[in-house]
XYZ file of C-alpha atoms in Angstrom:
738
model
C 28.083 -1.314 -33.923
C 24.859 0.645 -34.524
C 23.079 0.789 -31.164
C 19.332 1.026 -30.742
C 18.094 2.346 -27.414
C 14.952 1.779 -25.340
C 14.219 3.269 -21.942
C 12.313 1.158 -19.433
C 10.754 1.790 -16.043
C 11.540 -0.830 -13.410
C 9.060 -0.932 -10.541
C 10.475 -2.884 -7.575
C 8.124 -5.400 -6.050
C 8.647 -4.535 -2.398
C 9.683 -1.441 -0.461
C 8.535 -1.047 3.129
C 6.901 2.283 3.925
C 3.367 3.118 5.011
C 2.203 2.520 8.573
C -0.798 0.841 10.177
C -2.329 0.122 13.531
C -5.813 -1.082 14.436
C -8.319 0.455 16.852
C -8.581 -2.696 18.978
C -6.185 -3.460 21.817
C -5.944 -6.795 23.622
C -4.347 -7.057 27.054
C -3.337 -10.713 26.899
C -2.117 -12.058 30.250
C 0.716 -14.331 29.108
C 3.223 -15.499 31.699
C 6.714 -14.226 31.002
C 5.493 -11.392 28.768
C 5.121 -7.641 29.281
C 1.829 -8.471 31.003
C 3.794 -9.141 34.198
C 4.121 -5.362 34.579
C 0.640 -5.495 36.120
C 1.753 -7.868 38.901
C 1.361 -6.445 42.382
C -0.988 -3.999 44.013
C -2.499 -0.572 43.312
C -0.561 1.596 40.895
C 0.940 -1.258 38.900
C 0.290 -0.647 35.194
C 0.846 -2.128 31.754
C 1.137 0.064 28.664
C 0.563 -1.265 25.166
C 1.778 0.894 22.312
C 0.095 0.767 18.963
C -2.557 3.462 18.935
C -1.920 7.172 18.737
C -1.473 7.705 22.480
C -0.895 4.093 23.545
C -3.153 2.544 26.191
C -2.329 1.991 29.844
C -4.201 -0.444 32.083
C -3.667 0.289 35.788
C -4.652 -1.616 38.928
C -6.610 0.681 41.262
C -7.357 -1.804 44.045
C -7.265 -5.539 44.837
C -10.010 -7.051 46.983
C -9.278 -10.116 49.107
C -11.575 -13.033 49.812
C -12.227 -11.539 53.252
C -13.396 -8.257 51.724
C -10.155 -6.459 52.562
C -8.860 -3.727 50.265
C -5.280 -3.190 49.182
C -5.948 0.551 49.290
C -6.779 0.158 52.987
C -3.467 -1.525 53.736
C -3.893 -5.211 52.948
C -1.255 -6.952 50.852
C -3.670 -8.318 48.242
C -2.121 -8.500 44.755
C -2.904 -9.533 41.205
C -0.639 -12.029 39.515
C -0.045 -13.052 35.895
C 0.893 -16.676 36.446
C 1.964 -19.866 34.743
C -1.633 -20.486 33.652
C -1.305 -17.504 31.281
C -4.007 -15.666 33.133
C -4.595 -12.958 35.717
C -5.470 -14.115 39.234
C -5.833 -12.590 42.712
C -3.767 -13.459 45.794
C -5.423 -12.711 49.168
C -2.497 -12.322 51.536
C -4.554 -11.614 54.669
C -5.964 -15.135 54.559
C -2.935 -16.745 52.890
C -5.108 -17.654 49.892
C -2.788 -18.023 46.908
C -5.018 -20.263 44.829
C -4.442 -19.812 41.114
C -7.698 -18.056 40.353
C -10.101 -15.343 41.387
C -11.976 -17.035 44.221
C -15.273 -16.201 45.855
C -15.369 -12.552 47.029
C -11.991 -11.728 45.442
C -11.893 -8.817 43.044
C -9.802 -6.520 40.888
C -10.374 -2.810 40.347
C -8.718 -1.266 37.269
C -8.947 1.660 34.851
C -7.591 2.928 31.543
C -5.788 6.167 30.852
C -8.127 7.218 28.047
C -11.702 6.768 26.875
C -12.307 3.180 25.788
C -15.050 0.699 25.067
C -14.656 -2.541 27.005
C -15.628 -5.175 24.429
C -14.611 -8.544 25.841
C -13.343 -10.517 28.793
C -11.768 -13.865 27.963
C -11.524 -16.521 30.667
C -8.801 -19.151 30.816
C -11.019 -21.216 33.120
C -14.453 -21.021 34.735
C -15.335 -23.384 37.562
C -18.911 -24.405 38.126
C -20.644 -21.930 40.397
C -18.709 -18.859 39.273
C -20.411 -15.472 38.989
C -18.583 -12.500 37.491
C -19.897 -9.057 38.397
C -18.695 -5.875 36.703
C -19.575 -2.499 38.181
C -18.505 1.071 37.537
C -19.803 4.635 37.796
C -19.718 4.559 33.984
C -22.277 1.793 33.392
C -25.027 -0.331 34.897
C -23.736 -3.349 36.797
C -23.304 -6.399 34.574
C -23.352 -10.003 35.809
C -22.155 -13.153 34.044
C -23.178 -16.573 35.401
C -23.254 -20.245 34.414
C -26.578 -19.589 32.726
C -25.019 -17.333 30.090
C -21.457 -18.596 29.680
C -20.374 -22.194 29.732
C -17.954 -23.485 32.326
C -14.451 -24.487 31.316
C -13.399 -21.452 29.326
C -15.188 -18.798 27.369
C -15.607 -15.172 26.406
C -17.930 -12.499 27.663
C -18.853 -10.093 24.864
C -19.383 -6.569 26.199
C -20.086 -3.074 24.920
C -19.304 -0.820 27.868
C -18.098 2.756 27.350
C -15.670 3.797 30.062
C -14.204 7.318 30.352
C -10.503 7.729 31.081
C -9.613 7.164 34.730
C -12.994 5.672 35.670
C -12.604 2.595 37.898
C -14.060 -0.769 36.847
C -14.640 -3.319 39.602
C -14.564 -7.008 38.681
C -15.523 -9.330 41.548
C -16.404 -13.000 41.973
C -19.863 -12.959 43.531
C -20.267 -16.716 43.126
C -18.442 -19.661 44.715
C -16.527 -21.210 41.777
C -13.197 -19.627 40.828
C -12.227 -18.255 37.422
C -9.095 -16.931 35.703
C -8.929 -13.996 33.263
C -6.993 -14.650 30.055
C -7.421 -11.285 28.343
C -9.198 -7.934 28.332
C -10.129 -6.390 24.981
C -10.953 -2.735 24.396
C -11.673 -0.435 21.478
C -10.657 3.193 21.245
C -12.006 6.048 19.167
C -8.489 7.360 18.648
C -7.331 7.344 14.991
C -4.792 4.778 13.823
C -1.169 5.628 14.446
C 0.464 6.152 11.058
C 3.955 6.142 12.533
C 3.926 2.541 13.748
C 4.413 -0.447 11.487
C 5.126 -0.715 7.790
C 3.329 -1.626 4.582
C 4.735 -3.289 1.518
C 1.828 -2.211 -0.675
C -0.553 0.599 -1.434
C -3.684 -0.207 -3.407
C -6.220 1.136 -5.859
C -9.674 -0.190 -6.556
C -10.293 -2.056 -9.784
C -13.391 -0.697 -11.548
C -14.091 1.590 -8.573
C -14.608 -1.437 -6.331
C -17.296 -3.145 -8.379
C -18.742 -6.418 -7.067
C -17.497 -9.154 -9.408
C -19.384 -12.067 -7.838
C -22.181 -11.891 -5.268
C -24.388 -14.337 -3.379
C -26.896 -14.941 -6.161
C -25.556 -18.505 -6.540
C -24.353 -18.898 -2.955
C -21.535 -17.403 -0.905
C -18.961 -16.593 -3.577
C -15.389 -17.093 -2.412
C -11.793 -18.111 -3.106
C -11.157 -16.874 -6.618
C -8.373 -17.956 -8.960
C -7.663 -15.791 -12.013
C -5.752 -16.534 -15.213
C -5.058 -14.629 -18.405
C -6.315 -16.779 -21.283
C -3.198 -17.961 -23.148
C -2.685 -17.054 -26.798
C -2.740 -20.726 -27.834
C -6.461 -20.914 -27.023
C -8.176 -19.655 -30.204
C -11.063 -17.160 -29.884
C -13.580 -19.795 -30.950
C -12.593 -22.046 -28.025
C -12.963 -19.353 -25.354
C -15.939 -18.514 -23.168
C -16.440 -15.643 -25.628
C -14.332 -14.573 -28.580
C -13.235 -11.448 -26.669
C -12.566 -13.263 -23.363
C -9.051 -12.520 -22.083
C -9.426 -13.337 -18.371
C -11.095 -16.192 -16.493
C -11.984 -16.017 -12.808
C -12.752 -19.404 -11.239
C -14.429 -19.534 -7.818
C -16.959 -21.468 -5.779
C -19.164 -21.533 -2.723
C -18.082 -23.337 0.408
C -20.776 -26.015 0.253
C -21.439 -25.854 -3.470
C -21.452 -28.802 -5.891
C -19.744 -27.018 -8.789
C -16.866 -24.696 -9.678
C -18.081 -21.424 -11.159
C -16.361 -19.192 -13.710
C -16.693 -15.654 -15.008
C -14.864 -14.121 -17.942
C -13.932 -10.587 -18.926
C -12.215 -8.771 -21.753
C -10.311 -6.555 -19.293
C -9.775 -6.744 -15.555
C -12.115 -3.762 -15.179
C -14.930 -6.008 -16.373
C -17.752 -6.441 -16.902
C -17.424 -10.033 -15.678
C -19.849 -12.390 -17.388
C -21.019 -15.724 -15.989
C -20.118 -18.881 -17.905
C -22.030 -22.151 -17.711
C -20.894 -25.114 -19.778
C -24.393 -26.487 -20.360
C -25.356 -29.905 -21.664
C -27.394 -32.330 -19.585
C -25.708 -35.225 -17.791
C -27.142 -37.293 -14.927
C -30.288 -35.170 -15.247
C -28.340 -31.986 -14.468
C -27.693 -29.100 -16.847
C -23.970 -28.574 -16.261
C -23.175 -25.405 -14.329
C -19.866 -23.572 -14.304
C -16.861 -25.590 -15.498
C -16.972 -28.607 -13.130
C -20.319 -29.878 -11.846
C -20.341 -32.945 -9.577
C -24.155 -33.134 -9.721
C -23.821 -33.889 -13.438
C -21.657 -36.921 -12.642
C -23.382 -40.026 -11.249
C -20.092 -41.193 -9.702
C -19.581 -37.918 -7.810
C -23.022 -36.539 -7.014
C -22.786 -37.683 -3.370
C -19.279 -36.339 -2.800
C -20.556 -33.359 -0.746
C -18.927 -30.353 -2.439
C -16.090 -28.905 -4.521
C -14.509 -25.573 -3.694
C -11.486 -23.288 -3.732
C -10.050 -23.765 -7.243
C -6.377 -23.015 -7.899
C -5.991 -22.720 -11.674
C -2.761 -22.675 -13.717
C -1.866 -22.349 -17.389
C 0.300 -25.249 -18.590
C 1.887 -23.805 -21.729
C 4.102 -26.822 -22.353
C 1.199 -29.274 -22.600
C -1.289 -26.615 -23.734
C -3.843 -27.386 -21.058
C -5.415 -25.664 -18.069
C -4.815 -27.286 -14.672
C -7.182 -26.890 -11.729
C -6.369 -27.978 -8.184
C -9.514 -28.093 -6.051
C -10.839 -29.039 -2.633
C -13.528 -31.654 -2.201
C -14.574 -34.976 -0.708
C -13.255 -38.222 -2.143
C -16.364 -40.353 -1.479
C -19.553 -40.324 0.622
C -18.261 -42.801 3.224
C -15.341 -45.092 4.046
C -14.848 -47.980 1.601
C -13.417 -51.414 2.484
C -11.396 -53.219 -0.194
C -11.336 -56.965 -0.789
C -7.927 -56.942 0.923
C -9.556 -55.616 4.095
C -7.776 -52.301 3.693
C -9.764 -49.122 4.157
C -10.221 -46.117 1.886
C -11.140 -43.412 4.414
C -13.734 -40.787 3.649
C -11.860 -37.493 3.708
C -11.834 -33.899 2.581
C -8.672 -33.312 0.601
C -7.228 -31.656 -2.489
C -7.338 -33.080 -5.986
C -6.462 -32.008 -9.541
C -8.224 -31.929 -12.910
C -7.262 -30.703 -16.371
C -9.093 -29.133 -19.292
C -8.044 -28.468 -22.875
C -9.354 -24.890 -22.950
C -10.256 -24.168 -19.322
C -14.010 -24.501 -19.845
C -14.664 -28.151 -18.984
C -12.955 -30.044 -16.141
C -15.621 -32.757 -15.910
C -14.983 -36.487 -16.189
C -15.028 -37.342 -19.923
C -16.595 -40.760 -19.279
C -19.296 -39.654 -16.845
C -20.095 -35.990 -17.501
C -18.915 -35.101 -20.996
C -15.482 -33.742 -20.137
C -12.728 -33.032 -22.650
C -11.270 -36.311 -23.978
C -7.972 -37.057 -22.284
C -8.680 -34.572 -19.491
C -10.836 -34.288 -16.368
C -10.068 -35.332 -12.766
C -6.827 -37.274 -12.266
C -7.807 -40.666 -10.840
C -6.334 -43.855 -9.462
C -7.941 -47.315 -9.686
C -6.981 -50.029 -7.205
C -8.788 -53.266 -6.315
C -11.684 -52.199 -8.535
C -12.153 -48.873 -6.752
C -11.598 -45.563 -8.583
C -11.042 -42.305 -6.732
C -9.365 -38.952 -7.413
C -5.670 -38.886 -6.556
C -5.319 -37.376 -3.069
C -2.542 -34.831 -3.597
C -2.410 -32.879 -0.357
C -4.187 -31.161 2.494
C -7.259 -29.012 1.874
C -7.160 -25.653 0.056
C -3.869 -26.421 -1.641
C -2.113 -23.626 -3.578
C 0.610 -24.870 -5.933
C 3.760 -23.304 -7.379
C 6.782 -24.528 -9.334
C 10.282 -23.614 -8.218
C 13.686 -24.938 -9.262
C 12.105 -27.796 -11.195
C 9.911 -29.042 -8.319
C 6.222 -28.761 -7.448
C 5.367 -27.322 -4.020
C 2.181 -26.232 -2.291
C 0.778 -24.485 0.748
C -2.562 -25.624 2.138
C -4.764 -24.470 5.010
C -2.620 -23.270 7.954
C 0.087 -22.725 5.281
C 1.037 -26.416 5.547
C 3.833 -27.018 3.024
C 4.141 -30.035 0.730
C 6.201 -31.220 -2.241
C 5.568 -33.644 -5.094
C 7.972 -36.615 -4.680
C 8.533 -36.905 -8.433
C 8.436 -33.620 -10.401
C 8.318 -35.574 -13.667
C 4.994 -37.118 -12.565
C 3.616 -34.817 -9.847
C 0.104 -36.299 -9.801
C 1.116 -39.940 -9.432
C -0.570 -41.823 -6.552
C 1.524 -43.551 -3.875
C 2.628 -47.098 -4.599
C 0.727 -49.986 -3.045
C 1.866 -51.268 0.348
C -0.035 -54.424 1.409
C 1.135 -54.029 4.994
C -0.858 -50.862 5.685
C -4.361 -50.712 7.131
C -5.400 -48.073 4.625
C -4.888 -48.587 0.900
C -1.728 -46.639 0.091
C -2.733 -45.581 -3.476
C -5.595 -43.590 -1.937
C -3.416 -41.857 0.664
C -1.684 -38.499 0.309
C 0.623 -38.402 -2.712
C 2.688 -35.351 -1.792
C 5.165 -35.183 1.099
C 4.352 -32.672 3.832
C 6.903 -30.579 5.701
C 7.155 -31.812 9.297
C 10.309 -30.232 10.722
C 9.395 -27.854 13.556
C 11.851 -24.998 13.934
C 13.396 -23.703 17.141
C 10.763 -20.954 17.104
C 8.040 -23.573 17.555
C 10.004 -25.764 19.990
C 11.128 -22.934 22.267
C 8.401 -20.338 21.800
C 5.154 -21.093 19.954
C 4.636 -24.537 21.496
C 5.274 -23.582 25.138
C 3.399 -20.353 24.386
C 0.193 -22.235 23.613
C 0.244 -23.852 20.140
C -0.170 -27.564 20.797
C 0.153 -28.836 17.208
C 2.772 -28.040 14.605
C 1.434 -26.814 11.265
C 3.939 -24.748 9.313
C 6.587 -22.012 9.578
C 3.954 -19.331 8.904
C 1.542 -20.633 11.555
C 4.458 -21.004 13.974
C 5.385 -17.348 13.551
C 1.804 -16.211 14.216
C 1.758 -18.284 17.430
C 5.093 -16.918 18.657
C 6.212 -13.972 20.733
C 7.882 -12.642 17.571
C 4.386 -11.974 16.205
C 3.018 -10.792 19.543
C 5.556 -7.949 19.660
C 5.772 -7.367 15.900
C 5.204 -3.689 15.009
C 2.721 -4.702 12.288
C 0.567 -6.841 14.621
C -2.799 -5.021 14.713
C -3.365 -6.274 18.274
C -0.065 -5.948 20.149
C 0.569 -8.774 22.577
C -1.853 -11.132 20.837
C -0.884 -14.455 19.244
C -2.790 -16.554 16.702
C -2.554 -20.248 17.574
C -4.478 -21.668 14.572
C -6.220 -24.203 16.821
C -9.930 -24.293 17.530
C -9.585 -24.331 21.303
C -7.764 -20.976 21.345
C -8.799 -17.401 20.613
C -12.360 -18.067 19.416
C -10.958 -20.336 16.751
C -8.659 -17.675 15.313
C -6.511 -19.407 12.729
C -4.489 -18.843 9.610
C -6.886 -20.032 6.957
C -6.801 -20.044 3.161
C -3.637 -18.814 1.414
C -2.732 -17.388 -1.963
C 0.829 -17.386 -3.286
C 3.141 -15.235 -5.383
C 6.601 -16.561 -6.166
C 9.483 -14.066 -6.057
C 11.918 -16.408 -7.773
C 14.877 -14.034 -8.061
C 14.724 -13.228 -4.342
C 14.091 -16.895 -3.490
C 11.047 -15.798 -1.533
C 7.367 -16.685 -1.511
C 4.660 -14.145 -0.716
C 1.828 -15.757 1.244
C -1.379 -13.710 1.253
C -3.899 -14.947 3.810
C -6.749 -14.093 6.121
C -7.477 -15.160 9.691
C -10.661 -17.097 10.297
C -12.698 -16.592 13.464
C -15.497 -18.644 14.997
C -17.203 -15.664 16.652
C -18.671 -12.369 15.496
C -15.923 -10.349 17.218
C -13.388 -10.822 14.432
C -10.181 -9.263 15.732
C -8.105 -10.013 12.637
C -10.499 -9.141 9.817
C -8.122 -7.805 7.147
C -5.807 -9.154 4.417
C -2.312 -10.106 5.620
C 0.985 -11.176 4.109
C 3.908 -13.293 5.284
C 7.050 -13.771 3.193
C 8.792 -17.153 3.285
C 12.506 -17.640 2.710
C 12.663 -20.559 0.256
C 16.367 -20.343 -0.550
C 17.276 -23.624 1.171
C 17.311 -26.574 -1.274
C 15.375 -28.681 1.270
C 11.839 -27.350 1.701
C 11.796 -28.874 5.191
C 14.156 -26.030 6.140
C 12.135 -23.129 4.741
C 11.329 -20.372 7.234
C 9.613 -17.011 7.507
C 11.972 -14.465 5.940
C 13.492 -11.644 7.986
C 14.853 -8.241 7.045
C 18.296 -6.864 7.845
C 17.202 -6.081 11.395
C 15.993 -9.623 12.030
C 12.313 -8.607 11.863
C 10.041 -11.229 10.318
C 8.407 -10.114 7.061
C 4.750 -9.751 8.015
C 2.402 -6.904 7.229
C -1.186 -5.868 6.729
C -1.911 -5.721 3.001
C -5.250 -3.907 3.116
C -8.074 -3.464 5.632
C -11.804 -3.770 5.130
C -12.206 -0.160 6.300
C -9.703 1.072 3.710
C -11.507 -0.635 0.839
C -14.898 0.556 2.087
C -13.614 4.134 2.391
C -12.073 4.032 -1.089
C -15.349 2.757 -2.552
C -17.328 5.547 -0.905
C -14.806 8.129 -2.096
C -15.140 6.861 -5.667
C -18.903 6.254 -5.499
C -20.600 8.362 -2.772
C -23.648 6.512 -1.487
C -22.617 3.383 -3.387
C -25.150 0.577 -3.751
C -23.680 -2.508 -1.962
C -25.249 -4.700 -4.649
C -22.987 -2.985 -7.173
C -19.932 -1.828 -5.194
C -18.043 -3.542 -2.392
C -18.877 -2.780 1.241
C -16.578 -5.143 3.174
C -16.799 -5.450 6.940
C -14.460 -8.457 7.118
C -11.976 -9.820 4.592
C -11.648 -13.405 3.428
C -9.079 -14.878 1.068
C -7.321 -12.477 -1.288
C -6.331 -14.368 -4.446
C -3.198 -12.855 -5.962
C -2.937 -12.554 -9.740
C 0.069 -11.150 -11.615
C -0.707 -10.079 -15.177
C 1.650 -10.238 -18.147
C 2.641 -6.590 -17.657
C 3.688 -7.254 -14.041
C 0.571 -5.688 -12.541
C -0.295 -7.376 -9.256
C -3.920 -7.767 -8.173
C -5.875 -9.234 -5.274
C -9.299 -10.695 -5.954
C -10.726 -10.294 -2.462
C -13.444 -12.399 -0.894
C -15.321 -10.372 1.718
C -18.278 -10.303 4.104
C -20.693 -7.554 3.100
C -21.790 -5.032 5.728
C -25.261 -4.946 4.136
C -25.664 -8.241 2.287
C -23.783 -10.427 4.756
C -22.286 -13.802 3.912
C -20.436 -16.212 6.181
C -19.064 -14.271 9.143
C -16.589 -16.939 10.227
C -14.939 -17.400 6.837
C -15.717 -13.874 5.576
C -17.249 -15.324 2.417
C -20.015 -13.883 0.303
C -18.777 -11.487 -2.388
C -15.671 -10.873 -4.505
C -14.085 -7.596 -5.600
C -10.603 -6.683 -6.857
C -7.834 -4.235 -6.017
C -4.493 -3.525 -7.660
C -1.376 -3.507 -5.492
C 1.487 -1.051 -5.857
C 4.791 -0.913 -3.996
C 4.489 1.523 -1.097
C 6.971 4.392 -1.125
C 7.824 7.176 1.264
C 7.078 10.446 -0.482
C 4.359 9.227 -2.840
C 1.552 11.002 -0.972
C 3.529 14.262 -0.952
C 4.248 13.849 -4.676
C 0.536 13.400 -5.352
C -0.355 16.507 -3.324
C 2.217 18.580 -5.203
C 1.339 17.435 -8.703
C -2.407 16.877 -8.334
C -3.724 19.470 -5.833
C -7.250 19.169 -7.266
C -7.389 15.397 -6.934
C -5.416 12.348 -8.033
C -6.911 10.573 -11.065
C -5.035 7.368 -10.191
C -1.713 5.619 -10.602
C -2.545 3.927 -13.895
C -3.863 7.092 -15.571
C -1.586 8.807 -18.115
C -2.441 12.393 -17.170
C -0.216 14.091 -19.770
C -0.711 11.491 -22.530
C 3.020 10.924 -22.964
C 2.824 7.136 -22.876
C 3.768 6.812 -19.182
C 1.177 6.406 -16.429
C 1.327 8.559 -13.304
C 2.963 5.908 -11.129
C 5.692 5.365 -13.715
C 6.322 9.122 -13.744
C 6.652 9.028 -9.956
C 9.213 6.228 -10.182
C 11.160 8.043 -12.891
C 10.974 11.427 -11.158
C 9.390 13.123 -14.175
C 6.519 15.633 -14.349
C 3.209 13.757 -14.793
C 1.569 16.887 -16.219
C 4.214 17.726 -18.835
C 3.988 15.727 -22.052
C 7.509 16.766 -23.021
C 9.095 15.446 -19.811
C 9.402 11.688 -19.675
C 12.040 9.039 -19.082
C 13.908 8.665 -22.368
C 17.471 8.280 -23.551
C 18.837 11.720 -24.411
C 21.562 10.622 -26.778
C 23.988 7.966 -27.917
C 27.445 7.933 -29.471
C 29.517 5.024 -30.768
C 33.036 6.216 -31.567
C 34.590 3.755 -30.832
C 32.652 2.521 -27.761
C 28.937 3.040 -27.238
C 27.933 5.721 -24.728
C 24.298 6.198 -23.709
C 23.004 9.343 -21.964
C 19.814 9.909 -19.995
C 18.217 12.502 -17.723
C 19.212 11.637 -14.147
C 16.998 12.494 -11.163
C 17.846 12.667 -7.455
C 16.775 9.648 -5.412
C 16.909 7.234 -8.353
C 19.379 4.585 -9.495
C 19.841 3.290 -13.027
C 20.801 0.025 -14.709
C 21.886 -0.735 -18.274
C 20.961 -3.897 -20.214
C 22.129 -5.139 -23.632
C 20.989 -7.705 -26.181
C 21.981 -8.510 -29.738
C 18.382 -9.220 -30.775
C 15.085 -8.085 -29.281
C 13.856 -11.681 -29.304
C 16.705 -12.712 -26.966
C 17.013 -12.177 -23.230
C 18.429 -8.914 -21.908
C 21.846 -9.057 -20.235
C 22.603 -6.649 -17.405
C 25.902 -4.886 -18.148
C 25.861 -2.521 -15.160
C 23.509 -1.537 -12.375
C 23.148 0.682 -9.322
C 24.263 3.875 -11.100
C 23.217 6.679 -8.724
C 22.279 10.287 -9.377
C 23.921 12.472 -10.706
C 25.476 9.944 -13.104
C 23.658 10.306 -16.419
C 25.721 8.307 -18.903
C 27.544 5.035 -19.297
C 30.067 3.724 -21.811
C 29.971 0.091 -22.926
C 33.451 -1.172 -23.741
C 32.429 -4.804 -24.009
C 30.477 -4.807 -27.278
C 32.495 -2.464 -29.499
C 33.159 -5.146 -32.083
C 29.569 -6.296 -32.447
C 27.671 -5.479 -35.636
C 24.516 -4.338 -33.827
C 22.923 -4.289 -30.430
C 20.108 -2.913 -28.320
C 20.307 -1.111 -24.967
C 17.709 -0.706 -22.268
C 17.966 1.731 -19.344
C 15.895 1.047 -16.215
C 15.191 3.337 -13.287
C 14.166 2.491 -9.751
C 13.799 4.288 -6.431
C 16.985 4.530 -4.403
C-alpha cells in the first residue's frame, strides 16, 4: 500500500475552564434554604459566596411591636418562614404573626461596602409603611402611594459602608413580609468561582449588523447559502450568508446578506407591489390581503433543506385577527403560535396566490370547512432540529415538542367532530408534558406553579440556586409573570451535539422591570440520549452538576468593543447594556458564532426583551492555560485566535491546540514521516498535554474511519497492521487537548 498522509487539528467543542461571577447579590429568604442562618436575634448572619470576598448579612437588632430591643434583653427574633419571607416575632407581647407588624423592625448590616438596590416584598397589607434609616443615608419611606399592595419591589440606590446599621421598621398599621434584599458591590468579579465552556472574540470588531432604523431588530437566524443556489438566484451574486430577523411587532421578516461573516451586511428587499404594498424583506404580510390583519410575524428560524433543495422558515405570528366559528359550530381560536413557510432560494416566502411567492412554496396551510389558515405547528418562538430521523423543537420557556410523523412533519391534525375547537387548526406537534422529580419535589414546592420544560424546571430549582455558575447565588428563575419581576427563560437558540447525544440551548432571561438581574447570554445542555423525548433532562457532568453556564456578558462585549475601537460610535459598534437572544450559527468549517440581540446603552431598544440591535461574536472552547500561552507568545498584544501570525497555514488558536510556536513558520503540526515495510507506520511531533488519534480511508471522497485514538504524549508514532494488503490509503492524524 502507498499511504498518503494529512495532519488535522481537532478542536473539541466543550471544555470547562474560565470563571465568572456577577457584581449583584440577592439575599432570597426561602424557607428551608441557607437563608435560615439569619433566624434568631442579634449576631445571626448569612454569608453568600460568589464575589471576591463573599458578602455577609448580619442582624444587629430586632425591634418588637412594643418598641423593645433585642439588644436590650428582649427575645425578639427574625424568622425565615414557610411564606418564603423574612418576618419579625415579638416575644414580649407573644406576637408571632407571620409578618412585620406595626412598630416591628429589623436592624442589619453588611460586612463590606455595598449599594442597597432593592427590597422585594412577598406581601404588603393595606396601610403598611416601610421606613429605612441609617447614618449612611437620608431616611427613606415607602407607602401605599408609591408601591401597590399585595406584593411588589422597592427600587433603591443607597450606598452603605461596611458595618453601618440599616434600620427597617413598619411605621404604618398594615403588615408586610420581605422576600429578598438585593445589593451591588464594587468588588471585582471572582475569577475562581464557576466555569465557562466558551471564550469569545468579536466578529468585525463588534460592528452593528442591524439597528433600529426599521424597528427593534431582534432574533436572528443565519444560514450559509447552499451551493445548489446559483449566483443569479441569490440576493447578490457574491452573497454567501443570509441573516433573517424581525422586529417584535413588525409585519415582515427582514433579511441581510454578506459575502463573509465579517460583513458588510447589506439589506435585501424583495420588491414588487402586492395589495398596494411594495414587498419588504422576504415575507411581508402587509402585501397579502389575506394576512394584513394578522398582527405581526417575528423570530424566524431558517434551515437549508438540501434533499428538497428549498429553504425552510419557521416563524412566529398570529393565525387570524379574531376567533372564527365554523358551520359545524366549532371554533378556530385566535392565537399567537408558530408556523412554517418554504422558499425555493430563500428570498421569497410569501403566499404564491396572494403575494407573488415562489410557485409551490410559501406558508404551509390547511383548509377545513372553507376556512384556510397556516398549520399551527407548536408554541411560540419555536426552534427546530432533526435528530435520529425525527423532528423536534424548543419554544419559549424551552418547551419541547415533536412532530408525530417525521415523514410529513407539517401535516395538520386530523378532524375530530367531537371537539369544541376544529382539530385541524389545533397544534400539530406533540408537546413534552412529563414533569421530572426535580419539578415535583423541588421547583414546584419551591415556587414554580406551572410546568414548562426540563430547562425551566432546573432554573426554578435549588440546583440552580446553589449552582456555582448562577450569577446571583440563592436566586431562582420561575419563568412565571407573578414571580421575580417577570424573570423568565425566554427565546432559545439550539445547537445539536449529535455524537454526544446532547443539545446546547442558548437563551436569555427576560425581565419586566428595568433592574435586569440576569442580563447576559446563558447556556443549558440537555441530555437527549433517551429514545423518548418525554424523558429528556438537563445534562450533568461526572460530579452530578447540571450543565449550565454564562456564555458571555454585556459588559464583556462592551469592553472588547472599546478595546478594539476606543471611543467607538454606538451607531457603528455594539454597546450592549443587556443581552437578548443569541442565535447560534455553525459554519461549514465548524466555526461557532452567536448573532446577539442586545439593548443599546446609548440607542436603547426594548428593555424587557433586550431587543434593538444585532452584533456577532465567535465562540471558542475555553481552556486553562490559553491566557498564559497568549502572554508568553504575544507580549505586545494578541492579534486574535483566527489570525495566522506566522503565515504557516495554521491560525493562532490551532497552534495553541497543537502546542506549536505561532511565531515560527517552520513549526507546525505535520506528519514527520511514514514507512510501509510491510505495515504502515506514521510519525508525528508529539507535545506534552496533547492526545492524538489516527484515521484511515481508501478514498478522500469516503468517510474517515478511526483506527486508534487517545494516544498520549510522548507517543509519536503508530503502526497500522489492519490495511497492509490494501493497494492505497490515506491517513489523518488529529490532535486535541488532554
